[in-house]
């Protein structure tokens, strides 16, 4: 499932040209999201099946394992699921860089029948992005939520393009004779309307797995995360700069849980010329 909100266009710009370029950006998002979900799910399934085959050599007793670790793992799962996120939108400021409201948004989510699966936003008015994905021995899911803005280059240059996000939430993986993986990342996506070139970089927020046996809980309470890319730009050209939360969760095996529950606020987005020496 993919959705995008109405787009705000800069005054005086060639709207028809921007609409065409923006439609291609949406197509790029959709293709990348589908490919990322397929890749994550396929790799997780391969790891999970390989672990299962290896661990079966030990002839595990499922009921005994569940009885031994089930209570402790359930306590960790319940702790993470009961966490009350308290995200606070950043205070609006007047600055050469861009703060909310942003001009456009896009989201995609593939729940795959997991236990909990919902998006936070995307809200271009506040810059809110993120998702809550929770799976307990129930397969995998992926999400992407983005907001973005227009930038215009008057000359040939190299831009330092960056964004920041304030992050609340938790990541959690646990397994006993299973495999669990949870991921959250802050992604910077730039598209050049003059060439169609796309530049993407992602900063990990949470990236953990539990292979066979493992347990991890990591909590965020307004942590600041950033992403940066140096982009060659062309004269008289429009650029779309997007900030997004990309997330994945997978769990399979005897006992396995994965949670990626992160609510983020993008603020600000910046794109300006730099001098490289």
Tab-separated table of C-alpha atoms in Angstrom:
chain	number	residue	atom	x	y	z
A	1	UNK	CA	0.000	0.000	0.000
A	2	UNK	CA	1.350	3.428	-0.955
A	3	UNK	CA	-0.066	6.902	-0.424
A	4	UNK	CA	0.955	10.495	-1.053
A	5	UNK	CA	-0.668	13.798	-0.092
A	6	UNK	CA	-1.423	16.857	-2.179
A	7	UNK	CA	1.678	18.710	-3.317
A	8	UNK	CA	2.419	22.398	-2.735
A	9	UNK	CA	4.231	23.976	-5.692
A	10	UNK	CA	6.518	27.042	-5.563
A	11	UNK	CA	4.950	30.247	-6.819
A	12	UNK	CA	6.060	31.211	-10.305
A	13	UNK	CA	7.439	27.773	-11.160
A	14	UNK	CA	6.389	25.730	-14.190
A	15	UNK	CA	3.831	23.585	-12.370
A	16	UNK	CA	3.309	21.141	-15.228
A	17	UNK	CA	7.030	20.392	-15.432
A	18	UNK	CA	7.263	19.944	-11.658
A	19	UNK	CA	4.217	17.657	-11.668
A	20	UNK	CA	5.880	15.421	-14.248
A	21	UNK	CA	9.129	15.283	-12.292
A	22	UNK	CA	7.318	14.676	-9.013
A	23	UNK	CA	5.364	11.769	-10.493
A	24	UNK	CA	8.676	10.174	-11.428
A	25	UNK	CA	9.939	10.678	-7.880
A	26	UNK	CA	6.877	8.817	-6.586
A	27	UNK	CA	7.550	5.991	-9.044
A	28	UNK	CA	11.138	5.852	-7.792
A	29	UNK	CA	9.951	5.669	-4.162
A	30	UNK	CA	7.523	2.874	-4.959
A	31	UNK	CA	10.114	0.832	-6.848
A	32	UNK	CA	12.741	1.276	-4.138
A	33	UNK	CA	10.275	0.404	-1.386
A	34	UNK	CA	9.126	-2.788	-3.123
A	35	UNK	CA	12.727	-3.838	-3.774
A	36	UNK	CA	13.831	-3.103	-0.190
A	37	UNK	CA	10.920	-5.073	1.286
A	38	UNK	CA	11.560	-8.049	-0.987
A	39	UNK	CA	15.299	-8.010	-0.252
A	40	UNK	CA	14.842	-7.743	3.524
A	41	UNK	CA	12.196	-10.458	3.650
A	42	UNK	CA	14.137	-12.832	1.393
A	43	UNK	CA	17.409	-12.417	3.315
A	44	UNK	CA	15.608	-12.807	6.664
A	45	UNK	CA	13.860	-15.969	5.493
A	46	UNK	CA	17.143	-17.448	4.246
A	47	UNK	CA	18.868	-16.713	7.564
A	48	UNK	CA	15.907	-18.021	9.527
A	49	UNK	CA	15.664	-21.260	7.559
A	50	UNK	CA	19.432	-21.852	7.754
A	51	UNK	CA	19.387	-21.339	11.523
A	52	UNK	CA	16.401	-23.626	11.899
A	53	UNK	CA	18.123	-26.398	9.966
A	54	UNK	CA	21.310	-25.992	12.011
A	55	UNK	CA	19.541	-25.870	15.363
A	56	UNK	CA	17.403	-28.908	14.610
A	57	UNK	CA	20.613	-30.948	14.936
A	58	UNK	CA	20.264	-30.257	18.672
A	59	UNK	CA	16.748	-31.744	18.593
A	60	UNK	CA	15.146	-28.895	20.575
A	61	UNK	CA	11.991	-29.484	22.588
A	62	UNK	CA	9.711	-26.579	21.633
A	63	UNK	CA	7.540	-26.797	24.737
A	64	UNK	CA	10.581	-26.924	27.020
A	65	UNK	CA	12.168	-23.888	25.313
A	66	UNK	CA	8.960	-21.880	25.500
A	67	UNK	CA	8.549	-22.775	29.164
A	68	UNK	CA	12.179	-21.898	29.952
A	69	UNK	CA	12.507	-18.523	28.241
A	70	UNK	CA	8.926	-17.604	27.461
A	71	UNK	CA	8.226	-15.650	30.627
A	72	UNK	CA	11.418	-13.575	30.466
A	73	UNK	CA	11.040	-12.844	26.776
A	74	UNK	CA	7.389	-11.965	27.246
A	75	UNK	CA	8.410	-9.486	29.944
A	76	UNK	CA	10.781	-7.774	27.516
A	77	UNK	CA	8.161	-7.738	24.786
A	78	UNK	CA	5.528	-6.318	27.130
A	79	UNK	CA	7.923	-3.621	28.334
A	80	UNK	CA	8.558	-2.448	24.792
A	81	UNK	CA	4.915	-2.624	23.754
A	82	UNK	CA	3.799	-0.640	26.835
A	83	UNK	CA	6.216	2.211	26.223
A	84	UNK	CA	4.343	5.477	25.833
A	85	UNK	CA	6.030	7.598	23.198
A	86	UNK	CA	5.975	11.315	23.917
A	87	UNK	CA	7.148	12.923	20.683
A	88	UNK	CA	7.235	16.716	20.567
A	89	UNK	CA	7.254	18.591	17.246
A	90	UNK	CA	10.294	20.904	16.990
A	91	UNK	CA	9.623	24.599	17.528
A	92	UNK	CA	9.202	26.417	14.175
A	93	UNK	CA	12.034	28.829	13.407
A	94	UNK	CA	12.879	31.338	10.712
A	95	UNK	CA	16.031	30.217	8.988
A	96	UNK	CA	17.485	29.860	5.471
A	97	UNK	CA	16.948	26.087	5.815
A	98	UNK	CA	13.490	24.509	5.555
A	99	UNK	CA	11.270	23.736	8.530
A	100	UNK	CA	7.681	22.422	8.488
A	101	UNK	CA	5.323	22.726	6.804
A	102	UNK	CA	6.868	20.785	3.947
A	103	UNK	CA	5.630	20.639	0.358
A	104	UNK	CA	4.964	16.940	-0.209
A	105	UNK	CA	4.879	13.492	1.392
A	106	UNK	CA	4.781	9.804	0.493
A	107	UNK	CA	4.351	6.551	2.402
A	108	UNK	CA	4.403	2.836	1.717
A	109	UNK	CA	3.685	-0.081	4.057
A	110	UNK	CA	3.582	-3.870	3.648
A	111	UNK	CA	2.301	-5.522	6.813
A	112	UNK	CA	2.418	-9.186	5.823
A	113	UNK	CA	0.005	-10.268	8.574
A	114	UNK	CA	2.218	-9.302	11.529
A	115	UNK	CA	0.924	-8.458	15.019
A	116	UNK	CA	1.070	-4.635	14.843
A	117	UNK	CA	1.603	-2.493	11.772
A	118	UNK	CA	0.877	1.234	11.489
A	119	UNK	CA	2.420	4.465	10.244
A	120	UNK	CA	3.134	7.673	12.116
A	121	UNK	CA	2.253	10.264	9.506
A	122	UNK	CA	3.705	11.189	7.183
A	123	UNK	CA	2.495	14.668	8.093
A	124	UNK	CA	3.932	17.436	5.926
A	125	UNK	CA	2.484	20.088	8.270
A	126	UNK	CA	4.564	18.883	11.241
A	127	UNK	CA	7.283	16.761	9.616
A	128	UNK	CA	6.169	13.626	11.478
A	129	UNK	CA	7.274	10.270	10.029
A	130	UNK	CA	7.824	6.724	11.289
A	131	UNK	CA	6.020	3.462	12.026
A	132	UNK	CA	5.241	0.813	14.622
A	133	UNK	CA	6.001	-2.707	13.353
A	134	UNK	CA	5.794	-5.683	15.756
A	135	UNK	CA	6.040	-9.330	14.792
A	136	UNK	CA	6.102	-12.374	17.067
A	137	UNK	CA	7.086	-15.481	15.081
A	138	UNK	CA	4.828	-14.189	12.321
A	139	UNK	CA	6.933	-13.201	9.314
A	140	UNK	CA	8.057	-9.760	8.191
A	141	UNK	CA	6.927	-6.258	7.302
A	142	UNK	CA	8.351	-3.012	5.915
A	143	UNK	CA	7.399	0.659	5.915
A	144	UNK	CA	8.566	3.976	4.536
A	145	UNK	CA	7.255	7.440	5.451
A	146	UNK	CA	8.672	10.620	3.870
A	147	UNK	CA	8.221	14.388	3.757
A	148	UNK	CA	10.063	16.759	1.461
A	149	UNK	CA	10.601	20.174	-0.079
A	150	UNK	CA	11.578	21.877	-3.331
A	151	UNK	CA	14.998	23.477	-3.842
A	152	UNK	CA	16.172	25.479	-6.862
A	153	UNK	CA	19.720	25.802	-8.152
A	154	UNK	CA	20.669	28.966	-10.041
A	155	UNK	CA	24.178	27.814	-10.985
A	156	UNK	CA	26.507	24.847	-11.388
A	157	UNK	CA	27.576	23.934	-7.882
A	158	UNK	CA	27.996	21.222	-5.293
A	159	UNK	CA	25.419	21.271	-2.521
A	160	UNK	CA	25.691	19.990	0.995
A	161	UNK	CA	22.232	18.431	1.412
A	162	UNK	CA	21.263	17.401	4.924
A	163	UNK	CA	18.384	16.706	7.243
A	164	UNK	CA	17.836	16.081	10.933
A	165	UNK	CA	15.198	14.101	12.794
A	166	UNK	CA	14.231	13.956	16.444
A	167	UNK	CA	13.514	10.321	17.316
A	168	UNK	CA	11.336	8.706	19.977
A	169	UNK	CA	10.685	4.982	20.330
A	170	UNK	CA	12.276	1.587	20.791
A	171	UNK	CA	13.819	-1.283	18.902
A	172	UNK	CA	13.632	-4.831	20.233
A	173	UNK	CA	14.769	-8.276	19.096
A	174	UNK	CA	14.661	-11.593	20.963
A	175	UNK	CA	15.014	-15.194	19.891
A	176	UNK	CA	15.505	-18.697	21.267
A	177	UNK	CA	15.966	-21.243	18.491
A	178	UNK	CA	14.786	-18.593	16.032
A	179	UNK	CA	15.718	-15.493	14.072
A	180	UNK	CA	14.567	-11.914	14.666
A	181	UNK	CA	15.631	-8.689	12.957
A	182	UNK	CA	14.494	-5.091	13.374
A	183	UNK	CA	15.658	-2.014	11.494
A	184	UNK	CA	14.967	1.706	11.425
A	185	UNK	CA	16.855	4.276	9.388
A	186	UNK	CA	16.688	7.966	8.522
A	187	UNK	CA	16.896	8.264	4.743
A	188	UNK	CA	17.865	11.286	2.664
A	189	UNK	CA	16.533	11.127	-0.903
A	190	UNK	CA	17.402	13.753	-3.533
A	191	UNK	CA	16.112	13.813	-7.103
A	192	UNK	CA	17.489	16.075	-9.851
A	193	UNK	CA	14.658	17.140	-12.193
A	194	UNK	CA	17.062	18.145	-14.954
A	195	UNK	CA	18.781	14.751	-15.253
A	196	UNK	CA	16.552	12.330	-13.350
A	197	UNK	CA	19.523	11.367	-11.167
A	198	UNK	CA	18.667	10.149	-7.669
A	199	UNK	CA	20.967	10.345	-4.638
A	200	UNK	CA	20.170	8.316	-1.531
A	201	UNK	CA	21.915	7.824	1.801
A	202	UNK	CA	20.594	6.288	5.011
A	203	UNK	CA	21.709	6.688	8.626
A	204	UNK	CA	20.957	3.710	10.857
A	205	UNK	CA	18.760	4.474	13.861
A	206	UNK	CA	18.359	0.848	14.994
A	207	UNK	CA	19.848	-2.223	13.328
A	208	UNK	CA	19.850	-5.417	15.399
A	209	UNK	CA	19.259	-9.116	14.914
A	210	UNK	CA	19.017	-12.128	17.222
A	211	UNK	CA	20.510	-15.159	15.479
A	212	UNK	CA	19.554	-18.403	17.195
A	213	UNK	CA	19.744	-16.893	20.661
A	214	UNK	CA	19.776	-13.198	21.456
A	215	UNK	CA	18.063	-10.270	23.127
A	216	UNK	CA	18.271	-6.490	22.759
A	217	UNK	CA	16.216	-3.450	23.751
A	218	UNK	CA	17.280	0.057	22.708
A	219	UNK	CA	15.196	3.104	23.585
A	220	UNK	CA	15.179	6.639	22.133
A	221	UNK	CA	13.786	9.732	23.871
A	222	UNK	CA	14.166	12.629	21.465
A	223	UNK	CA	17.588	11.594	20.145
A	224	UNK	CA	18.855	13.711	17.241
A	225	UNK	CA	19.798	11.769	14.087
A	226	UNK	CA	21.103	13.299	10.852
A	227	UNK	CA	21.919	12.377	7.255
A	228	UNK	CA	24.196	14.187	4.772
A	229	UNK	CA	25.043	13.917	1.061
A	230	UNK	CA	27.145	16.063	-1.285
A	231	UNK	CA	25.194	16.526	-4.516
A	232	UNK	CA	26.404	18.048	-7.822
A	233	UNK	CA	23.727	20.460	-9.052
A	234	UNK	CA	23.022	22.208	-12.341
A	235	UNK	CA	22.026	25.738	-13.292
A	236	UNK	CA	18.332	26.584	-13.515
A	237	UNK	CA	17.240	23.217	-12.124
A	238	UNK	CA	14.733	22.021	-9.531
A	239	UNK	CA	15.530	19.440	-6.878
A	240	UNK	CA	13.335	17.437	-4.556
A	241	UNK	CA	14.818	16.715	-1.130
A	242	UNK	CA	13.015	14.099	0.950
A	243	UNK	CA	13.542	12.886	4.510
A	244	UNK	CA	12.121	9.496	5.409
A	245	UNK	CA	11.893	6.774	8.027
A	246	UNK	CA	12.540	3.312	6.559
A	247	UNK	CA	11.756	0.348	8.807
A	248	UNK	CA	11.707	-3.465	8.689
A	249	UNK	CA	10.847	-6.238	11.158
A	250	UNK	CA	11.025	-10.032	10.890
A	251	UNK	CA	10.630	-12.914	13.356
A	252	UNK	CA	10.496	-16.681	12.873
A	253	UNK	CA	11.399	-19.830	14.780
A	254	UNK	CA	10.489	-21.379	18.135
A	255	UNK	CA	10.556	-18.107	20.081
A	256	UNK	CA	11.214	-14.866	18.172
A	257	UNK	CA	10.049	-11.249	18.515
A	258	UNK	CA	10.976	-8.089	16.629
A	259	UNK	CA	9.834	-4.494	17.170
A	260	UNK	CA	10.766	-1.302	15.329
A	261	UNK	CA	8.570	1.405	16.849
A	262	UNK	CA	9.911	4.885	16.083
A	263	UNK	CA	8.113	8.218	15.839
A	264	UNK	CA	10.280	10.906	14.214
A	265	UNK	CA	10.037	14.588	13.330
A	266	UNK	CA	12.043	15.928	10.389
A	267	UNK	CA	13.446	19.391	11.104
A	268	UNK	CA	15.202	20.939	9.299
A	269	UNK	CA	16.042	20.118	5.665
A	270	UNK	CA	18.979	22.071	4.234
A	271	UNK	CA	20.550	22.351	0.766
A	272	UNK	CA	23.250	24.947	0.057
A	273	UNK	CA	26.409	25.489	-1.946
A	274	UNK	CA	29.760	24.481	-0.485
A	275	UNK	CA	33.416	24.952	-1.390
A	276	UNK	CA	35.442	21.761	-1.591
A	277	UNK	CA	39.213	22.252	-1.358
